[in-house]
Tab-separated table of C-alpha atoms in Angstrom:
chain	number	residue	atom	x	y	z
A	1	UNK	CA	-0.003	-0.014	0.025
A	2	UNK	CA	1.339	3.386	-0.983
A	3	UNK	CA	2.125	5.866	1.745
A	4	UNK	CA	2.201	9.535	0.654
A	5	UNK	CA	4.902	11.788	1.947
A	6	UNK	CA	4.331	15.620	2.264
A	7	UNK	CA	5.638	16.549	-1.198
A	8	UNK	CA	3.972	13.560	-2.919
A	9	UNK	CA	0.605	14.521	-1.451
A	10	UNK	CA	1.038	18.120	-2.473
A	11	UNK	CA	1.765	17.033	-6.080
A	12	UNK	CA	-1.207	14.697	-6.049
A	13	UNK	CA	-3.562	17.418	-4.849
A	14	UNK	CA	-2.144	19.870	-7.526
A	15	UNK	CA	-2.687	17.193	-10.205
A	16	UNK	CA	-6.273	16.658	-9.002
A	17	UNK	CA	-6.950	20.433	-9.194
A	18	UNK	CA	-5.590	20.486	-12.774
A	19	UNK	CA	-7.844	17.453	-13.583
A	20	UNK	CA	-10.930	19.514	-12.426
A	21	UNK	CA	-11.414	18.838	-8.645
A	22	UNK	CA	-10.837	22.219	-7.007
A	23	UNK	CA	-9.308	22.545	-3.595
A	24	UNK	CA	-12.531	24.010	-2.298
A	25	UNK	CA	-14.333	20.944	-3.431
A	26	UNK	CA	-11.799	18.580	-1.732
A	27	UNK	CA	-12.097	20.682	1.330
A	28	UNK	CA	-15.825	20.280	1.353
A	29	UNK	CA	-15.556	16.518	1.043
A	30	UNK	CA	-12.876	16.167	3.622
A	31	UNK	CA	-14.901	18.153	6.210
A	32	UNK	CA	-17.990	16.000	5.430
A	33	UNK	CA	-15.992	12.810	5.777
A	34	UNK	CA	-14.766	14.022	9.182
A	35	UNK	CA	-18.328	14.784	10.212
A	36	UNK	CA	-19.426	11.324	9.041
A	37	UNK	CA	-16.818	9.644	11.184
A	38	UNK	CA	-17.840	11.680	14.316
A	39	UNK	CA	-21.505	10.779	13.700
A	40	UNK	CA	-20.642	7.078	13.239
A	41	UNK	CA	-18.805	7.035	16.608
A	42	UNK	CA	-21.241	9.369	18.406
A	43	UNK	CA	-24.749	8.287	17.852
A	44	UNK	CA	-27.245	9.784	18.484
A	45	UNK	CA	-25.555	12.984	17.259
A	46	UNK	CA	-28.450	15.481	18.158
A	47	UNK	CA	-27.450	17.793	21.012
A	48	UNK	CA	-23.890	16.514	21.336
A	49	UNK	CA	-21.409	19.159	22.377
A	50	UNK	CA	-18.566	19.314	19.827
A	51	UNK	CA	-15.588	21.620	19.840
A	52	UNK	CA	-13.614	21.891	16.493
A	53	UNK	CA	-10.026	23.136	16.886
A	54	UNK	CA	-8.925	24.897	13.723
A	55	UNK	CA	-5.711	26.321	12.418
A	56	UNK	CA	-4.962	28.866	9.771
A	57	UNK	CA	-4.129	26.370	7.017
A	58	UNK	CA	-6.281	24.195	4.820
A	59	UNK	CA	-6.743	21.793	7.689
A	60	UNK	CA	-8.726	24.720	9.324
A	61	UNK	CA	-10.968	24.836	6.304
A	62	UNK	CA	-11.644	21.130	6.633
A	63	UNK	CA	-12.618	21.894	10.269
A	64	UNK	CA	-15.034	24.703	9.292
A	65	UNK	CA	-16.887	22.392	6.929
A	66	UNK	CA	-17.005	19.675	9.627
A	67	UNK	CA	-18.434	22.149	12.176
A	68	UNK	CA	-21.119	23.328	9.668
A	69	UNK	CA	-22.148	19.790	8.727
A	70	UNK	CA	-22.306	18.555	12.270
A	71	UNK	CA	-24.397	21.611	13.317
A	72	UNK	CA	-26.777	20.988	10.417
A	73	UNK	CA	-27.096	17.410	11.632
A	74	UNK	CA	-28.179	18.439	15.098
A	75	UNK	CA	-24.903	18.666	17.050
A	76	UNK	CA	-24.058	21.733	19.113
A	77	UNK	CA	-20.749	22.941	17.599
A	78	UNK	CA	-18.267	25.578	18.673
A	79	UNK	CA	-15.060	26.544	16.789
A	80	UNK	CA	-11.759	27.383	18.349
A	81	UNK	CA	-9.359	29.391	16.172
A	82	UNK	CA	-6.193	27.958	17.700
A	83	UNK	CA	-3.834	30.328	15.912
A	84	UNK	CA	-5.746	33.550	16.543
A	85	UNK	CA	-8.023	35.581	14.272
A	86	UNK	CA	-7.706	34.431	10.786
A	87	UNK	CA	-7.498	37.952	9.177
A	88	UNK	CA	-5.800	37.497	5.776
A	89	UNK	CA	-3.853	34.414	6.771
A	90	UNK	CA	-6.437	31.878	5.583
A	91	UNK	CA	-6.421	30.611	2.074
A	92	UNK	CA	-9.376	31.872	-0.067
A	93	UNK	CA	-11.068	28.496	0.197
A	94	UNK	CA	-10.660	28.213	3.954
A	95	UNK	CA	-11.851	31.710	4.511
A	96	UNK	CA	-14.951	31.036	2.382
A	97	UNK	CA	-15.728	27.867	4.466
A	98	UNK	CA	-15.341	30.041	7.679
A	99	UNK	CA	-17.950	32.495	6.374
A	100	UNK	CA	-20.383	29.764	5.724
A	101	UNK	CA	-20.379	28.700	9.407
A	102	UNK	CA	-23.928	29.167	10.893
A	103	UNK	CA	-24.541	31.683	13.581
A	104	UNK	CA	-25.283	28.784	15.930
A	105	UNK	CA	-21.686	27.600	15.612
A	106	UNK	CA	-19.671	30.542	17.192
A	107	UNK	CA	-15.919	30.983	16.936
A	108	UNK	CA	-13.550	31.707	19.782
A	109	UNK	CA	-9.889	32.566	19.189
A	110	UNK	CA	-6.724	32.369	21.176
A	111	UNK	CA	-5.259	33.920	23.104
A	112	UNK	CA	-8.131	36.426	23.745
A	113	UNK	CA	-10.818	33.894	24.561
A	114	UNK	CA	-8.765	31.488	26.736
A	115	UNK	CA	-11.273	31.307	29.617
A	116	UNK	CA	-14.163	30.471	27.285
A	117	UNK	CA	-12.152	28.010	25.384
A	118	UNK	CA	-11.178	26.184	28.578
A	119	UNK	CA	-14.815	25.901	29.449
A	120	UNK	CA	-16.030	24.690	26.108
A	121	UNK	CA	-13.163	22.130	25.733
A	122	UNK	CA	-13.881	20.910	29.236
A	123	UNK	CA	-17.588	20.458	28.420
A	124	UNK	CA	-17.144	18.927	24.998
A	125	UNK	CA	-18.205	15.379	24.275
A	126	UNK	CA	-16.243	15.397	21.090
A	127	UNK	CA	-13.018	17.227	20.167
A	128	UNK	CA	-12.052	17.452	16.572
A	129	UNK	CA	-8.432	18.346	15.730
A	130	UNK	CA	-8.061	20.379	12.513
A	131	UNK	CA	-5.101	22.614	13.597
A	132	UNK	CA	-2.251	21.205	11.559
A	133	UNK	CA	-2.232	18.652	8.636
A	134	UNK	CA	0.442	16.771	6.775
A	135	UNK	CA	2.512	19.890	6.364
A	136	UNK	CA	3.442	20.326	9.992
A	137	UNK	CA	7.100	20.494	10.751
A	138	UNK	CA	9.117	21.603	13.814
A	139	UNK	CA	7.818	21.609	17.398
A	140	UNK	CA	4.531	22.729	19.064
A	141	UNK	CA	4.683	25.763	21.241
A	142	UNK	CA	2.665	28.497	22.853
A	143	UNK	CA	-1.226	28.594	22.881
A	144	UNK	CA	-1.440	25.761	20.348
A	145	UNK	CA	0.551	23.380	22.416
A	146	UNK	CA	-1.346	24.388	25.578
A	147	UNK	CA	-4.668	23.796	23.764
A	148	UNK	CA	-3.706	20.369	22.454
A	149	UNK	CA	-2.462	19.341	25.882
A	150	UNK	CA	-5.771	20.575	27.418
A	151	UNK	CA	-7.654	18.556	24.699
A	152	UNK	CA	-5.629	15.331	25.616
A	153	UNK	CA	-6.550	15.657	29.214
A	154	UNK	CA	-10.353	15.418	28.530
A	155	UNK	CA	-12.340	12.204	28.850
A	156	UNK	CA	-14.207	12.444	25.503
A	157	UNK	CA	-13.954	11.273	21.898
A	158	UNK	CA	-11.083	12.815	20.114
A	159	UNK	CA	-10.931	12.756	16.291
A	160	UNK	CA	-8.144	14.070	14.053
A	161	UNK	CA	-8.353	15.412	10.527
A	162	UNK	CA	-5.645	13.898	8.246
A	163	UNK	CA	-2.951	13.656	10.989
A	164	UNK	CA	-2.957	14.436	14.705
A	165	UNK	CA	-1.547	17.960	15.193
A	166	UNK	CA	2.074	17.673	16.184
A	167	UNK	CA	2.807	14.473	14.137
A	168	UNK	CA	5.356	14.600	11.429
A	169	UNK	CA	3.978	13.263	8.145
A	170	UNK	CA	7.051	11.700	6.601
A	171	UNK	CA	8.903	10.312	9.665
A	172	UNK	CA	6.357	9.357	12.317
A	173	UNK	CA	7.984	11.687	14.755
A	174	UNK	CA	5.715	13.560	17.290
A	175	UNK	CA	6.267	16.795	18.962
A	176	UNK	CA	5.658	17.078	22.698
A	177	UNK	CA	2.003	17.895	23.326
A	178	UNK	CA	0.786	16.346	20.113
A	179	UNK	CA	-2.918	15.584	19.861
A	180	UNK	CA	-3.884	12.033	20.899
A	181	UNK	CA	-6.790	10.853	18.722
A	182	UNK	CA	-9.040	7.868	19.093
A	183	UNK	CA	-9.577	7.965	15.300
A	184	UNK	CA	-7.982	9.828	12.443
A	185	UNK	CA	-9.697	10.529	9.223
A	186	UNK	CA	-7.024	10.883	6.430
A	187	UNK	CA	-7.734	12.019	2.987
A	188	UNK	CA	-6.911	10.216	-0.336
A	189	UNK	CA	-4.366	7.830	1.190
A	190	UNK	CA	-2.371	6.981	4.355
A	191	UNK	CA	0.871	8.847	5.170
A	192	UNK	CA	3.966	7.338	6.703
A	193	UNK	CA	3.048	8.691	10.164
A	194	UNK	CA	-0.165	6.626	10.129
A	195	UNK	CA	1.830	3.388	10.008
A	196	UNK	CA	5.092	4.217	11.855
A	197	UNK	CA	5.661	4.670	15.591
A	198	UNK	CA	5.413	6.771	17.622
A	199	UNK	CA	2.909	8.746	15.496
A	200	UNK	CA	0.864	5.555	14.840
A	201	UNK	CA	-0.087	5.465	18.497
A	202	UNK	CA	-1.367	9.011	18.398
A	203	UNK	CA	-3.506	8.350	15.293
A	204	UNK	CA	-5.819	5.654	16.834
A	205	UNK	CA	-7.930	4.070	14.258
A	206	UNK	CA	-6.931	5.469	10.810
A	207	UNK	CA	-9.813	5.764	8.232
A	208	UNK	CA	-9.073	6.686	4.658
A	209	UNK	CA	-11.704	8.976	2.993
A	210	UNK	CA	-11.935	9.785	-0.698
A	211	UNK	CA	-12.129	13.513	-1.184
A	212	UNK	CA	-12.211	13.775	-5.055
A	213	UNK	CA	-8.631	12.924	-6.192
A	214	UNK	CA	-9.166	10.758	-9.296
A	215	UNK	CA	-8.412	7.088	-8.672
A	216	UNK	CA	-6.197	6.934	-11.779
A	217	UNK	CA	-4.002	9.751	-10.406
A	218	UNK	CA	-3.604	7.999	-7.100
A	219	UNK	CA	-2.729	4.724	-8.820
A	220	UNK	CA	-0.176	6.412	-11.059
A	221	UNK	CA	1.526	8.446	-8.339
A	222	UNK	CA	4.913	7.137	-7.151
A	223	UNK	CA	5.812	7.049	-3.479
A	224	UNK	CA	9.109	6.449	-1.653
A	225	UNK	CA	7.448	4.623	1.299
A	226	UNK	CA	4.950	1.806	1.298
A	227	UNK	CA	3.288	-0.605	3.679
A	228	UNK	CA	3.694	-4.311	3.061
A	229	UNK	CA	0.680	-6.407	2.533
A	230	UNK	CA	-0.216	-9.991	1.477
A	231	UNK	CA	0.210	-9.245	-2.228
A	232	UNK	CA	4.055	-8.752	-1.775
A	233	UNK	CA	5.046	-12.373	-1.376
A	234	UNK	CA	3.229	-13.523	-4.373
A	235	UNK	CA	4.828	-10.730	-6.435
A	236	UNK	CA	8.366	-11.194	-5.049
A	237	UNK	CA	8.684	-15.023	-4.542
A	238	UNK	CA	9.027	-17.396	-7.370
A	239	UNK	CA	7.477	-20.812	-7.380
A	240	UNK	CA	10.114	-23.596	-7.210
A	241	UNK	CA	10.984	-25.128	-10.608
A	242	UNK	CA	9.542	-28.645	-11.011
A	243	UNK	CA	13.119	-29.792	-11.704
A	244	UNK	CA	14.712	-27.992	-8.897
A	245	UNK	CA	17.239	-29.577	-6.422
A	246	UNK	CA	18.847	-28.531	-3.308
A	247	UNK	CA	21.646	-26.762	-5.118
A	248	UNK	CA	19.266	-24.657	-7.137
A	249	UNK	CA	17.266	-23.649	-4.025
A	250	UNK	CA	20.169	-21.830	-2.492
A	251	UNK	CA	23.007	-22.624	-0.038
A	252	UNK	CA	23.094	-20.458	3.090
A	253	UNK	CA	26.181	-20.273	5.323
A	254	UNK	CA	25.587	-19.465	9.014
A	255	UNK	CA	28.529	-18.031	11.037
A	256	UNK	CA	26.735	-18.092	14.397
A	257	UNK	CA	26.716	-19.510	17.868
A	258	UNK	CA	29.193	-19.637	20.745
A	259	UNK	CA	29.541	-21.447	23.982
A	260	UNK	CA	26.423	-20.393	26.125
A	261	UNK	CA	24.518	-19.028	23.064
A	262	UNK	CA	24.209	-22.085	20.796
A	263	UNK	CA	20.447	-21.657	20.767
A	264	UNK	CA	20.630	-18.504	18.705
A	265	UNK	CA	22.468	-20.481	15.968
A	266	UNK	CA	19.839	-23.245	16.185
A	267	UNK	CA	16.909	-20.820	15.775
A	268	UNK	CA	18.505	-19.006	12.855
A	269	UNK	CA	19.031	-22.354	11.094
A	270	UNK	CA	15.550	-23.552	11.721
A	271	UNK	CA	14.028	-20.265	10.434
A	272	UNK	CA	16.147	-20.450	7.257
A	273	UNK	CA	15.114	-24.149	6.645
A	274	UNK	CA	11.430	-23.360	7.180
A	275	UNK	CA	11.873	-20.419	4.588
A	276	UNK	CA	12.702	-22.808	1.812
A	277	UNK	CA	16.452	-22.670	1.388
A	278	UNK	CA	18.012	-25.780	-0.207
A	279	UNK	CA	20.982	-26.272	2.014
A	280	UNK	CA	22.174	-24.798	5.306
A	281	UNK	CA	25.825	-24.983	6.226
A	282	UNK	CA	26.855	-23.975	9.792
A	283	UNK	CA	30.343	-22.765	10.515
A	284	UNK	CA	30.996	-22.989	14.310
A	285	UNK	CA	33.557	-23.815	16.982
A	286	UNK	CA	33.953	-27.557	16.940
A	287	UNK	CA	33.143	-27.697	20.598
A	288	UNK	CA	29.463	-26.718	19.853
A	289	UNK	CA	28.962	-29.455	17.306
A	290	UNK	CA	27.274	-32.052	19.549
A	291	UNK	CA	24.804	-29.388	20.830
A	292	UNK	CA	23.810	-27.876	17.508
A	293	UNK	CA	23.876	-30.982	15.322
A	294	UNK	CA	21.257	-32.665	17.504
A	295	UNK	CA	18.891	-29.729	17.248
A	296	UNK	CA	19.435	-29.180	13.408
A	297	UNK	CA	20.116	-32.514	11.799
A	298	UNK	CA	19.205	-31.151	8.369
A	299	UNK	CA	22.274	-28.886	8.222
A	300	UNK	CA	25.827	-29.686	7.172
A	301	UNK	CA	28.649	-28.477	9.326
A	302	UNK	CA	31.932	-26.742	9.019
A	303	UNK	CA	33.882	-27.289	12.211
A	304	UNK	CA	36.458	-24.706	13.098
A	305	UNK	CA	39.161	-25.253	15.718
A	306	UNK	CA	39.218	-21.687	17.005
A	307	UNK	CA	41.624	-22.573	19.768
A	308	UNK	CA	44.315	-22.724	17.047
A	309	UNK	CA	45.726	-19.814	15.065
A	310	UNK	CA	43.876	-18.150	12.147
A	311	UNK	CA	45.932	-20.084	9.613
A	312	UNK	CA	44.351	-23.283	10.788
A	313	UNK	CA	40.712	-22.442	10.311
A	314	UNK	CA	40.489	-19.323	7.978
A	315	UNK	CA	41.045	-21.215	4.675
A	316	UNK	CA	38.086	-23.440	5.531
A	317	UNK	CA	35.897	-20.428	6.226
A	318	UNK	CA	37.001	-18.679	3.050
A	319	UNK	CA	36.178	-21.721	1.002
A	320	UNK	CA	32.641	-21.860	2.591
A	321	UNK	CA	32.118	-18.175	1.851
A	322	UNK	CA	33.065	-18.667	-1.749
A	323	UNK	CA	30.668	-21.660	-2.149
A	324	UNK	CA	27.601	-20.174	-0.538
A	325	UNK	CA	24.826	-18.045	-2.058
A	326	UNK	CA	24.319	-16.008	1.060
A	327	UNK	CA	25.635	-15.736	4.596
A	328	UNK	CA	24.141	-14.905	8.011
A	329	UNK	CA	26.629	-13.801	10.659
A	330	UNK	CA	26.251	-12.772	14.309
A	331	UNK	CA	23.405	-14.687	15.974
A	332	UNK	CA	24.831	-15.715	19.339
A	333	UNK	CA	28.320	-15.146	18.241
A	334	UNK	CA	29.340	-13.470	21.523
A	335	UNK	CA	33.082	-12.726	21.991
A	336	UNK	CA	33.936	-14.814	18.899
A	337	UNK	CA	32.794	-11.865	16.829
A	338	UNK	CA	36.242	-10.363	17.311
A	339	UNK	CA	37.727	-13.483	15.875
A	340	UNK	CA	35.314	-14.338	12.951
A	341	UNK	CA	33.843	-11.020	11.847
A	342	UNK	CA	36.963	-9.581	10.376
A	343	UNK	CA	37.445	-12.521	7.958
A	344	UNK	CA	33.840	-12.547	6.814
A	345	UNK	CA	33.567	-8.758	6.450
A	346	UNK	CA	36.638	-8.501	4.516
A	347	UNK	CA	36.229	-11.479	2.155
A	348	UNK	CA	32.487	-12.090	1.758
A	349	UNK	CA	31.260	-11.438	-1.831
A	350	UNK	CA	27.780	-12.844	-1.530
A	351	UNK	CA	24.746	-11.267	0.175
A	352	UNK	CA	25.314	-10.960	3.906
A	353	UNK	CA	22.943	-10.600	6.841
A	354	UNK	CA	24.557	-8.954	9.815
A	355	UNK	CA	22.674	-9.591	13.131
A	356	UNK	CA	23.305	-9.356	16.836
A	357	UNK	CA	26.981	-9.652	17.777
A	358	UNK	CA	28.035	-8.886	14.170
A	359	UNK	CA	26.261	-5.515	14.477
A	360	UNK	CA	27.904	-4.978	17.920
A	361	UNK	CA	31.258	-5.703	16.283
A	362	UNK	CA	30.495	-3.087	13.608
A	363	UNK	CA	29.493	-0.544	16.298
A	364	UNK	CA	32.957	-1.054	17.873
A	365	UNK	CA	34.716	-1.015	14.518
A	366	UNK	CA	32.739	1.534	12.338
A	367	UNK	CA	35.236	1.244	9.496
A	368	UNK	CA	34.197	-2.402	8.929
A	369	UNK	CA	30.861	-1.381	7.511
A	370	UNK	CA	32.369	1.401	5.484
A	371	UNK	CA	34.692	-1.048	3.800
A	372	UNK	CA	32.085	-3.728	3.064
A	373	UNK	CA	31.788	-4.493	-0.643
A	374	UNK	CA	29.078	-7.220	-0.753
A	375	UNK	CA	25.292	-6.519	-0.594
A	376	UNK	CA	24.287	-6.417	3.074
A	377	UNK	CA	21.192	-6.460	5.209
A	378	UNK	CA	21.623	-5.090	8.753
A	379	UNK	CA	18.887	-6.327	11.260
A	380	UNK	CA	19.346	-4.220	14.416
A	381	UNK	CA	16.891	-3.951	17.293
A	382	UNK	CA	16.701	-0.426	18.773
A	383	UNK	CA	19.556	-0.977	21.211
A	384	UNK	CA	21.838	-2.291	18.481
A	385	UNK	CA	20.679	0.627	16.268
A	386	UNK	CA	21.602	3.125	18.921
A	387	UNK	CA	25.124	1.632	19.208
A	388	UNK	CA	25.534	1.726	15.421
A	389	UNK	CA	24.555	5.356	15.295
A	390	UNK	CA	26.242	6.308	18.569
A	391	UNK	CA	22.895	7.581	19.853
A	392	UNK	CA	20.456	6.803	22.588
A	393	UNK	CA	17.517	4.368	22.229
A	394	UNK	CA	14.804	7.051	22.932
A	395	UNK	CA	16.272	9.156	20.132
A	396	UNK	CA	16.174	6.165	17.712
A	397	UNK	CA	12.625	5.322	18.690
A	398	UNK	CA	11.415	8.932	18.302
A	399	UNK	CA	12.253	8.783	14.612
A	400	UNK	CA	12.515	5.192	13.529
A	401	UNK	CA	12.039	5.967	9.833
A	402	UNK	CA	14.657	8.664	9.814
A	403	UNK	CA	17.144	6.577	11.693
A	404	UNK	CA	16.862	3.594	9.387
A	405	UNK	CA	17.003	5.834	6.270
A	406	UNK	CA	20.067	7.622	7.415
A	407	UNK	CA	22.020	4.432	8.329
A	408	UNK	CA	21.020	2.916	4.910
A	409	UNK	CA	22.364	5.975	3.056
A	410	UNK	CA	25.452	5.956	5.175
A	411	UNK	CA	26.345	2.318	4.749
A	412	UNK	CA	24.802	1.335	1.371
A	413	UNK	CA	23.101	-1.561	3.115
A	414	UNK	CA	19.431	-2.421	3.606
A	415	UNK	CA	18.542	-1.707	7.257
A	416	UNK	CA	15.746	-3.718	8.899
A	417	UNK	CA	15.038	-1.758	12.136
A	418	UNK	CA	13.145	-4.218	14.186
A	419	UNK	CA	10.332	-3.420	16.592
A	420	UNK	CA	6.648	-2.421	16.439
A	421	UNK	CA	6.087	-1.555	12.660
A	422	UNK	CA	9.487	-2.760	11.583
A	423	UNK	CA	11.140	-0.300	9.129
A	424	UNK	CA	12.948	-1.609	6.086
A	425	UNK	CA	15.088	1.107	4.461
A	426	UNK	CA	17.073	0.764	1.203
A	427	UNK	CA	20.136	2.918	0.298
A	428	UNK	CA	18.179	4.184	-2.684
A	429	UNK	CA	15.566	5.964	-0.468
A	430	UNK	CA	12.850	3.246	-0.679
A	431	UNK	CA	11.196	2.297	2.545
A	432	UNK	CA	8.708	-0.342	3.569
A	433	UNK	CA	6.832	-0.562	6.926
A	434	UNK	CA	5.671	-3.864	8.202
A	435	UNK	CA	2.217	-4.142	9.677
A	436	UNK	CA	2.541	-7.752	11.031
A	437	UNK	CA	3.824	-8.908	14.415
A	438	UNK	CA	2.763	-8.432	17.958
A	439	UNK	CA	4.275	-7.856	21.517
A	440	UNK	CA	4.480	-11.609	22.109
A	441	UNK	CA	7.457	-11.570	19.755
A	442	UNK	CA	9.477	-9.268	22.022
A	443	UNK	CA	11.509	-12.153	23.464
A	444	UNK	CA	15.080	-13.222	23.025
A	445	UNK	CA	15.387	-15.418	19.936
A	446	UNK	CA	12.770	-13.923	17.668
A	447	UNK	CA	15.477	-11.852	15.908
A	448	UNK	CA	17.566	-14.992	15.282
A	449	UNK	CA	14.604	-16.670	13.499
A	450	UNK	CA	14.199	-13.464	11.388
A	451	UNK	CA	17.837	-13.384	10.443
A	452	UNK	CA	17.562	-17.031	9.219
A	453	UNK	CA	14.457	-16.319	7.107
A	454	UNK	CA	16.032	-13.264	5.500
A	455	UNK	CA	19.200	-15.211	4.733
A	456	UNK	CA	17.191	-18.045	3.170
A	457	UNK	CA	15.390	-15.595	1.003
A	458	UNK	CA	18.694	-13.999	-0.105
A	459	UNK	CA	20.160	-17.418	-0.931
A	460	UNK	CA	17.149	-18.231	-3.088
A	461	UNK	CA	17.879	-15.058	-5.149
A	462	UNK	CA	15.500	-12.472	-3.626
A	463	UNK	CA	17.097	-9.030	-3.749
A	464	UNK	CA	18.353	-7.538	-0.432
A	465	UNK	CA	15.567	-4.948	-0.019
A	466	UNK	CA	12.812	-7.508	-0.881
A	467	UNK	CA	14.391	-10.156	1.389
A	468	UNK	CA	14.441	-7.807	4.271
A	469	UNK	CA	10.937	-6.668	3.727
A	470	UNK	CA	9.512	-10.172	3.067
A	471	UNK	CA	11.397	-11.639	5.930
A	472	UNK	CA	9.949	-9.170	8.367
A	473	UNK	CA	6.388	-9.569	6.948
A	474	UNK	CA	6.434	-13.425	6.889
A	475	UNK	CA	8.066	-13.556	10.366
A	476	UNK	CA	5.483	-11.170	11.833
A	477	UNK	CA	2.595	-13.037	10.137
A	478	UNK	CA	3.907	-16.279	11.705
A	479	UNK	CA	3.913	-14.539	15.074
A	480	UNK	CA	0.329	-13.335	14.643
A	481	UNK	CA	-0.816	-16.833	13.930
A	482	UNK	CA	1.214	-18.063	16.842
A	483	UNK	CA	-0.258	-15.526	19.218
A	484	UNK	CA	-3.709	-16.426	18.065
A	485	UNK	CA	-3.290	-19.991	19.069
A	486	UNK	CA	-0.909	-19.791	22.056
A	487	UNK	CA	-1.384	-16.190	23.350
A	488	UNK	CA	1.116	-13.377	23.209
A	489	UNK	CA	2.254	-14.014	26.764
A	490	UNK	CA	3.005	-17.779	26.339
A	491	UNK	CA	4.384	-17.925	22.838
A	492	UNK	CA	8.040	-18.634	22.258
A	493	UNK	CA	10.500	-17.632	19.513
A	494	UNK	CA	10.856	-21.335	18.739
A	495	UNK	CA	7.099	-21.567	18.159
A	496	UNK	CA	7.521	-19.074	15.280
A	497	UNK	CA	9.450	-21.635	13.253
A	498	UNK	CA	6.486	-24.077	13.404
A	499	UNK	CA	4.127	-21.429	12.206
A	500	UNK	CA	6.138	-20.518	9.067
A	501	UNK	CA	4.654	-23.506	7.190
A	502	UNK	CA	1.130	-22.209	7.876
A	503	UNK	CA	2.074	-18.870	6.407
A	504	UNK	CA	3.437	-20.421	3.228
A	505	UNK	CA	0.482	-22.645	2.974
A	506	UNK	CA	-1.961	-19.712	3.093
A	507	UNK	CA	0.102	-18.045	0.415
A	508	UNK	CA	0.225	-21.277	-1.649
A	509	UNK	CA	3.966	-20.692	-2.096
């Protein structure tokens, strides 16, 4: 599903205007759609006290229409001009909508009418936020911030137009004091902020309303960011050839596991096998072989005597790197990352997934990523991302899209920033947001399964960006099926592996 950034939405609206749908007409339809949503959630509407908070932009025009329509349908509406008297600041269309407000829907402006505004907001059964739309940037301040904070403190229905005021359209960032909606009515199509945290939490239920942009224009419009859906696996995964063999289905090398963390290697291997790869080879310290081989009998093993010098084991690892179709490194690698990562990072020429301790190694040795020449997929959780970016976790989480995009541009790798609404960012500017998954997956080991799935897709010839996106989508879908049967609280990362076959069966892939 396409997600429209600020500039993409502006171009689309301009194209719609050139095609014959005026801005005033779109404003009328947007305000009416907003009123429809309020009425749907607030029946019976007659006599309901509604306060519509309006800014000076076109979002304010949508609010004036909404107030008029609700008043005509029997509600008791009052309008708050959050940015003061409109004077000449309103666009021609918005000013016309303001003048059409009935006398029974009075306007009060800030800061002059603060006492009256406090009373009407406190008495309102419904608050409609039309202060800022998708063009908002920067931070909330002054009277507007105080008004939105007052609105958030009320025990009533809160509905936002297009985006909650204070949410950044393209990134999902939110300014302190941003409006917290129970429902958001967005126009023409969803924006990145509707699907990316933290803004997603402020949007509540997001409803898309058609406001007159021709469907053909919407379909033709290109976007940089999209949300994954069930059409993606069918488009991006090929059916196995009837004459295929294990060699043609891809060979995946895992450089994972260490004493005390062998389970991470096991889960990555099991995830890879369930994602359809033809052959899994595991390179690990020979002391771990009895533990791992019992859990993954389907794999073949490259046993490394890491107690000896590099000359004893490195030629074996280099041969395996040369013979594989893709490699996963880092799951449960622990302190062995200092021993094994330099060889793989320097010599790998095949698509490479860097997870867990391989990412921590790169955080300690930033030059390693800069010197990488093979296609790479980085799969950090927020803590690992903070270390890679030399930042704090709250800063990463406040702008997940921006952080993933920056690291993808900086490294030339695909970045899969795990967490709620996992972000997949490509170095070319493309981004995908993943809607699948649930809090039950927030347990140690889930990421190892994901790394194995992504590696398996790479080994089967899926491009790095698609492998990262598909891996996250399929992994999250398996998690949702698992939670449905076992509950979010009781489900385990190892359970995810068993639900991958159900995902592929539903897809008939």
